Tab-separated table of C-alpha atoms in Angstrom:
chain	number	residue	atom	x	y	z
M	1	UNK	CA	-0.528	2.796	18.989
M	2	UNK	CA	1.883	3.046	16.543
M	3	UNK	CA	2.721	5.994	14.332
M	4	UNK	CA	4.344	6.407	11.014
M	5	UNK	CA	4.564	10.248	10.261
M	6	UNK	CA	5.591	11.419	6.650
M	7	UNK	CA	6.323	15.025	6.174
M	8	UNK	CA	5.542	17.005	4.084
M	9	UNK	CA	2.172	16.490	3.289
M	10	UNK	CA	1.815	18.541	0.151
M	11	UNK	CA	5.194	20.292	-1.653
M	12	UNK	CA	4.851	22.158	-4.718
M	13	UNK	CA	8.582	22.051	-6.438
M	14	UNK	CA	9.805	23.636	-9.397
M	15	UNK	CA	11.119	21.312	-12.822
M	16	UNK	CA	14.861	20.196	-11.986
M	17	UNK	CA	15.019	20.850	-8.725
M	18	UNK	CA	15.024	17.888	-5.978
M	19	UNK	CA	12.529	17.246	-3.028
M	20	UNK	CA	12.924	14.898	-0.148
M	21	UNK	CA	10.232	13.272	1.657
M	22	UNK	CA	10.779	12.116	4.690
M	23	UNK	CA	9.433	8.933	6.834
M	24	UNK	CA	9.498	8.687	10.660
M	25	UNK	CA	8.265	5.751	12.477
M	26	UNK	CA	7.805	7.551	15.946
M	27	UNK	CA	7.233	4.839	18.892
M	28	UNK	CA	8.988	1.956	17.277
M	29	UNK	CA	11.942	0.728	15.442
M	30	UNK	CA	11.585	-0.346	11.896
M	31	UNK	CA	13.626	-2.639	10.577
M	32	UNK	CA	12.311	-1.928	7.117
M	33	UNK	CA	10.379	0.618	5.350
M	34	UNK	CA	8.728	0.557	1.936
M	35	UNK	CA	8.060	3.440	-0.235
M	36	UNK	CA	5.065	3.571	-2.981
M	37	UNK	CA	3.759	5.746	-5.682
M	38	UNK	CA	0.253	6.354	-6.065
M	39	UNK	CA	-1.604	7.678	-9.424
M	40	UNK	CA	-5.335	8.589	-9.186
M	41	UNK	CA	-7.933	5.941	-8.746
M	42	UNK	CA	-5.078	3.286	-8.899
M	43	UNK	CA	-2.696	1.137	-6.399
M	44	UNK	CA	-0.153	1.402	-4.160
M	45	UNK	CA	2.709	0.411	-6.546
M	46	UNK	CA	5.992	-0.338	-4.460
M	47	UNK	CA	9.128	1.839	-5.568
M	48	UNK	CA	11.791	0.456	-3.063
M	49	UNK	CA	12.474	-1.328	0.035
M	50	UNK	CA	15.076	-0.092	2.332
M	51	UNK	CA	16.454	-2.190	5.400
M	52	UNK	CA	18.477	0.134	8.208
M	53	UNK	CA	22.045	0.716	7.406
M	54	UNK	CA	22.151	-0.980	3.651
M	55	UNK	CA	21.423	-0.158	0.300
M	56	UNK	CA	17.446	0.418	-0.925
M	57	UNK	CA	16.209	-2.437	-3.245
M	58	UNK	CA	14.590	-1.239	-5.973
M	59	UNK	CA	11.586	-2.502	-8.214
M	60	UNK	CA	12.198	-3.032	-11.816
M	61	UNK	CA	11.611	-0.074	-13.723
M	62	UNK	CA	12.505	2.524	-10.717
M	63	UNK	CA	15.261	4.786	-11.520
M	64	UNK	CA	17.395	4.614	-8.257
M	65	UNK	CA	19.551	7.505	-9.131
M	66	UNK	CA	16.269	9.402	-9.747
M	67	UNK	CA	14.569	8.374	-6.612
M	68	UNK	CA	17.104	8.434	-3.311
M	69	UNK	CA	16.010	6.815	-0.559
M	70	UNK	CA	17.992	6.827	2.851
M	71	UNK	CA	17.449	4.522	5.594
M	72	UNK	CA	20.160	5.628	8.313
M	73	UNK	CA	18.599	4.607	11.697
M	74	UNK	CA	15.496	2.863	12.532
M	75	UNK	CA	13.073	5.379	13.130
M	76	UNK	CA	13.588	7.495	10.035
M	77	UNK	CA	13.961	6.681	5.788
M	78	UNK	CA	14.050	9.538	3.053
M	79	UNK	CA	12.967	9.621	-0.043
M	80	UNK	CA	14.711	12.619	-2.521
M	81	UNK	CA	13.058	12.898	-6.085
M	82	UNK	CA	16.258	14.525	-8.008
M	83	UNK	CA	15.719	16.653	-11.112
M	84	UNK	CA	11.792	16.473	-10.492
M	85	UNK	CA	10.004	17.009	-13.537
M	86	UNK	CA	5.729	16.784	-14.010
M	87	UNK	CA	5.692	13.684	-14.448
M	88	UNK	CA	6.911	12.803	-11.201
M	89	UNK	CA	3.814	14.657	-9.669
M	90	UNK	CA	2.430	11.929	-7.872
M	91	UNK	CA	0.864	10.646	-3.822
M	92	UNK	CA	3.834	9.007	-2.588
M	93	UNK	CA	3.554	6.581	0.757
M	94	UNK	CA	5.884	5.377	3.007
M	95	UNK	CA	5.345	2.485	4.950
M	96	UNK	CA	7.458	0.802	8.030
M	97	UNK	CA	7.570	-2.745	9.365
M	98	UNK	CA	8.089	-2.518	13.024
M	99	UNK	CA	11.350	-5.095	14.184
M	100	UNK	CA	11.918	-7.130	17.100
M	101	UNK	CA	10.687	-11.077	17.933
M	102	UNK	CA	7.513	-9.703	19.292
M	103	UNK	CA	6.275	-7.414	16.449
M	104	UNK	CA	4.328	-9.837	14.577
M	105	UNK	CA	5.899	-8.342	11.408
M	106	UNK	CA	2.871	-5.731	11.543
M	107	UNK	CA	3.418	-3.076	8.998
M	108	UNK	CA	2.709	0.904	9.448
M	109	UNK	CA	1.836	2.954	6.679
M	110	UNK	CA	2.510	6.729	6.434
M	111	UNK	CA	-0.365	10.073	5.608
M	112	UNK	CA	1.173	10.354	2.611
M	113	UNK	CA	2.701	13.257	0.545
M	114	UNK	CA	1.229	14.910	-2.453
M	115	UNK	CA	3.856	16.048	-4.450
M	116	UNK	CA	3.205	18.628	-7.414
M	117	UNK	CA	6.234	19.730	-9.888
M	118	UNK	CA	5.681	22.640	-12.124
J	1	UNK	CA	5.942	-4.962	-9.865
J	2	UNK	CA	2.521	-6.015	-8.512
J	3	UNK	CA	1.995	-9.965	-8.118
J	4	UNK	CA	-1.272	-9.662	-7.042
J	5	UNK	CA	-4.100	-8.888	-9.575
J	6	UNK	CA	-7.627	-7.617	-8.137
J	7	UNK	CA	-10.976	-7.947	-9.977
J	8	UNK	CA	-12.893	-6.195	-11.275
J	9	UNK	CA	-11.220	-3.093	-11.100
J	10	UNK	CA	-14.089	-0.712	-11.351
J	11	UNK	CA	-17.476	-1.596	-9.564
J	12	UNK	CA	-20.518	0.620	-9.073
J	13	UNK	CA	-23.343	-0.555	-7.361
J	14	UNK	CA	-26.964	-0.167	-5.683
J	15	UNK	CA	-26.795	-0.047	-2.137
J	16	UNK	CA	-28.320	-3.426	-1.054
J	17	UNK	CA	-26.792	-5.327	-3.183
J	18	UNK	CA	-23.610	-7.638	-2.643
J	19	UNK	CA	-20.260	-7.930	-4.255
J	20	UNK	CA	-17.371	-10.138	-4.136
J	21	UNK	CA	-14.012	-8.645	-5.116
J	22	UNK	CA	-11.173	-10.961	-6.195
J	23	UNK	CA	-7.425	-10.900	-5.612
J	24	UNK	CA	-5.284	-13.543	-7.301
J	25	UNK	CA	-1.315	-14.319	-7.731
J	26	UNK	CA	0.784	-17.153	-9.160
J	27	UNK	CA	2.804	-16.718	-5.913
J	28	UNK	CA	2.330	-18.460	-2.909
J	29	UNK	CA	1.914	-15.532	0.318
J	30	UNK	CA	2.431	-16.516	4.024
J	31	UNK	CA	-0.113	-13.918	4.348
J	32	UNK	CA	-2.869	-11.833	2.894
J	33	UNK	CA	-4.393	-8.515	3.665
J	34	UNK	CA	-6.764	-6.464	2.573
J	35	UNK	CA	-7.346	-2.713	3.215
J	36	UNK	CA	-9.247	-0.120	2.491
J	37	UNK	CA	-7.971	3.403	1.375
J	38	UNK	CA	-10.019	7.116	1.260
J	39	UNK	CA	-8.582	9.126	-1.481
J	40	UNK	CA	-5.429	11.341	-0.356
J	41	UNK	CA	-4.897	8.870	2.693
J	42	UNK	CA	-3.007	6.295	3.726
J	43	UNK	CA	-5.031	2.668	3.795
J	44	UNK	CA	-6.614	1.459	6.470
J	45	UNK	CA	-5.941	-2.165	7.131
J	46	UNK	CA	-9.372	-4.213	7.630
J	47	UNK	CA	-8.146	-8.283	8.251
J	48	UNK	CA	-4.839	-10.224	7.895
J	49	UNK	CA	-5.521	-13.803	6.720
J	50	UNK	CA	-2.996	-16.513	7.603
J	51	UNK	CA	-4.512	-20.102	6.899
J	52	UNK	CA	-4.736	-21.506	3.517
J	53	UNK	CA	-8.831	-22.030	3.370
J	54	UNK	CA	-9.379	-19.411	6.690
J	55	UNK	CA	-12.312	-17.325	6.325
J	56	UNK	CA	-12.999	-14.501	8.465
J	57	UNK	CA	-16.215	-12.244	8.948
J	58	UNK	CA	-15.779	-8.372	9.703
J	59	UNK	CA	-19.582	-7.380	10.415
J	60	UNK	CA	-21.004	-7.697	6.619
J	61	UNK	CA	-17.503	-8.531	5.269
J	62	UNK	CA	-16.543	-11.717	4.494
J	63	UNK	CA	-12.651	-12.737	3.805
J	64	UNK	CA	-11.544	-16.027	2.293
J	65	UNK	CA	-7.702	-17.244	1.742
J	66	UNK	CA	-7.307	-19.656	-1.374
J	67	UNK	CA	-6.339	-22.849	-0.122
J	68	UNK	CA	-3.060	-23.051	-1.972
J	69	UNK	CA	-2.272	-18.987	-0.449
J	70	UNK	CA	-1.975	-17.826	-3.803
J	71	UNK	CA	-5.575	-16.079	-3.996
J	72	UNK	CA	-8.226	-14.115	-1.511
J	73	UNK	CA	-11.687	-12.683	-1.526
J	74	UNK	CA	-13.844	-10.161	-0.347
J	75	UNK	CA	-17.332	-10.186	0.051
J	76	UNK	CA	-19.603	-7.562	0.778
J	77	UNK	CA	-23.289	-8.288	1.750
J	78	UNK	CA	-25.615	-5.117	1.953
J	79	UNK	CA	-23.326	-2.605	0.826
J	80	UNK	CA	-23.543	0.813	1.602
J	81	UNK	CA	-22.791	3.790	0.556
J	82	UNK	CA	-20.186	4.232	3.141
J	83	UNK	CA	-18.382	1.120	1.967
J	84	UNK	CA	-17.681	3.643	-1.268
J	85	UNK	CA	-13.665	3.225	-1.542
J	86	UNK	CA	-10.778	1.820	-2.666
J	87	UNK	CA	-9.765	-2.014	-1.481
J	88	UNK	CA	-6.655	-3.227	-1.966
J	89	UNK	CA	-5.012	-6.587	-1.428
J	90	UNK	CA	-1.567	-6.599	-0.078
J	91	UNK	CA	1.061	-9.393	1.095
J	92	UNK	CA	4.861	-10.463	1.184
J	93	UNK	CA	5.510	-13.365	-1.179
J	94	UNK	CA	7.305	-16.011	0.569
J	95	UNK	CA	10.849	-15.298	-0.576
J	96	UNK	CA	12.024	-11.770	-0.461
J	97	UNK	CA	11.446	-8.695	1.664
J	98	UNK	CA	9.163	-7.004	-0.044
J	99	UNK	CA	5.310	-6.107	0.226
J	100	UNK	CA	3.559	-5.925	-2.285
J	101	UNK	CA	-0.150	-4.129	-3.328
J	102	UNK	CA	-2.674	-5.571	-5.656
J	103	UNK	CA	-4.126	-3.769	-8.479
J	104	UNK	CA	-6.738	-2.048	-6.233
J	105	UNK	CA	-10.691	-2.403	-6.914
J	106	UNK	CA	-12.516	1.154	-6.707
J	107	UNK	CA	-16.065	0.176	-5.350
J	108	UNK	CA	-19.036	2.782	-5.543
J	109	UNK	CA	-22.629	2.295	-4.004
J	110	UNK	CA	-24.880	4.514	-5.262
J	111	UNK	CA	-27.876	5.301	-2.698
């Protein structure tokens, strides 16, 4: 079936530097991927939604210079937290919507990535 | 920005007993979901509802989309401890290209 494979899993970074998090959709082509932040014991709260080959759209209160996100072919979208500080430490998800008139729209959703800044 | 709102948030429970968990938007969806997510994992999708009114049984899990599209349910008869977790509604409003999460209901049964 279809895989959506987010790497890394865990990175530990250190205050002010950046970290990218990247999302691979590995047996399809998605037209769109979504990226979330995730605090403890609460939802999936969407950060951005990126469509191949244009800008990101960003939610309201998302600092797009803060949080990067690439979307330059159809298998793959990054995500680069610049000048991380702590309170950035958070379980971020990527998700990708597979393309194409017979996808049914059906939407893939990453491992995750725990990332810790000290 | 989360359009859909879940309730109640927090629920702990005797195994046995049944729950309903409610997930409710001014926005009209083309679509509901509902999924179910293990702490430190992604979430696991459980049933896509489509029809304004369609209800759809997954063994002891019962899904209803609001007539109008703008609301779902989940019911849980029997729970067990294994149904410990977080739910989460989820859907693209009609207009736009986003998807969107509700605000997530943490449910623990307690053997």
């Amino acid at each position: 079936g279809a895989v959506v494979s987010q790497h890394p899993s865990r990175v530990i970074c250190k205050s002010g530097t950046s970290v990218k998090i990247e999302c691979r959709s590995l047996d399809f082509q998605a037209t769109t991927m979504f990226w979330y932040r995730q605090f403890p014991k609460q939802s999936l709260m969407l950060m951005a939604t990126s469509n191949e080959g244009s800008k990101a759209t960003y939610e309201q209160g998302v600092e797009k210079d803060k949080f990067l996100i690439n979307h330059a072919s159809l298998t793959l979208s990054t995500l680069t937290v610049t000048s991380a500080h702590p309170e950035d430490s958070s379980f971020y998800i990527c998700s990708a919507r597979a393309g194409g008139p017979n996808s049914g729209n059906t939407i893939y959703f990453g491992e995750g990535s725990w990332l810790t800044v000290v | 920005t989360q359009l859909l709102e879940q309730s109640p948030q927090f629920l702990s429970i005797q195994e046995g007993e049944n729950l309903t968990v409610y997930c409710n938007s001014s926005s009209v969806f083309s679509s509901l979901q509902w999924y179910r997510q293990e702490p430190g994992e992604g979430p696991v999708l459980l049933v896509t509802v489509v029809t304004g009114g369609e209800v759809k049984k997954l063994k002891r899990l019962t899904f209803q989309f609001g007539d109008a599209r703008k609301d779902s349910s989940l019911h849980i008869t029997a729970a067990q401890p294994g149904d410990t977790g977080l739910y989460l509604c989820a859907g693209a409003p009609r207009t736009g290209n986003q998807f969107y999460f509700g605000t997530g209901t943490s449910l623990t049964v307690i053997p």
